Amino acid sequence: MPTILLIEDEFTFAEALRYNLEREGYLVLHASDGIHGLDLARRELPNLIVLDIMLPRLDGFSICRILRQESDVPIMMLTARQDEVDRIAGLELGADDYIGKPFSLGEFLARVRAILRRSERQPRHTGRELLEAGVIKVDPSSRRAWRDSDELTLPQKEFDLLTCLIRHHGIVLSRDLLLDHVWGSDFVGDSRTVDVHIRWLREKIEYDPARPRYIQTVRGIGYRFEAPADA
């Protein structure tokens, strides 16, 4: 039974979501402030966090930022504010989805199911495979990656993104194709998610992220992985 942590300070609204999520068969935990919510997230390791932005004690953006440094737990952000800047900020921080209040219960539950389906899928490989391009090496079976002799610490989505790019070494991959391969065909976000994760990945594998040599941007299309000739 998947566990969902709901961090929402509007009691009546939270109870309505909790009731309907439990009817769908989920175990629901609830926190009404940011500090309690962060503590529950760390202690209970839920399968999904539904996170309001405007919270007492610690806001949703701060919680998302902290959790993204610690885990890959899927996060859906909620807000009553309709500013695009809030939506972009949430995605930039690593949220998996973003929905504005008011929203239909049917849409909300559909998004929850989609996120949980994606998080349950894990890459499966038969035999041992080592992908190499220049000084970058990836072992999909053990989910380990290296630059030169230094092992990289990559969250799940960054690892899957690097694996996809290096496996298609030299081929231009569109943002939509990367979304489909890494996040799944039922992902309801947009291509900004790819751009954000590419930026994070460059910070870890490039010697100079401002002038990337491995992950090349192909303007208007997507990205291509290349190994520099002198690597």
mmCIF file of N, CA and C in Angstrom, residues 19 32 114 142 150 177 183:
data_model
loop_
_atom_site.group_PDB
_atom_site.id
_atom_site.type_symbol
_atom_site.label_atom_id
_atom_site.label_comp_id
_atom_site.label_asym_id
_atom_site.label_seq_id
_atom_site.Cartn_x
_atom_site.Cartn_y
_atom_site.Cartn_z
ATOM 1 N N TYR A 19 -9.448 11.923 2.933
ATOM 2 C CA TYR A 19 -10.581 10.996 2.802
ATOM 3 C C TYR A 19 -10.594 10.339 1.423
ATOM 4 N N SER A 32 0.465 19.567 9.436
ATOM 5 C CA SER A 32 -0.160 20.869 9.210
ATOM 6 C C SER A 32 0.836 22.026 9.233
ATOM 7 N N ALA A 114 -0.466 8.732 -11.605
ATOM 8 C CA ALA A 114 0.590 8.802 -12.617
ATOM 9 C C ALA A 114 1.971 8.901 -11.980
ATOM 10 N N SER A 142 24.469 -1.643 -11.322
ATOM 11 C CA SER A 142 24.721 -1.262 -9.929
ATOM 12 C C SER A 142 24.309 0.174 -9.647
ATOM 13 N N ASP A 150 36.665 9.295 -9.955
ATOM 14 C CA ASP A 150 35.796 9.811 -8.892
ATOM 15 C C ASP A 150 34.367 9.336 -9.092
ATOM 16 N N LEU A 177 11.432 13.228 -25.984
ATOM 17 C CA LEU A 177 11.917 11.852 -25.938
ATOM 18 C C LEU A 177 12.561 11.558 -24.581
ATOM 19 N N TRP A 183 11.069 9.952 -17.456
ATOM 20 C CA TRP A 183 9.937 10.227 -16.554
ATOM 21 C C TRP A 183 8.701 9.397 -16.893
#
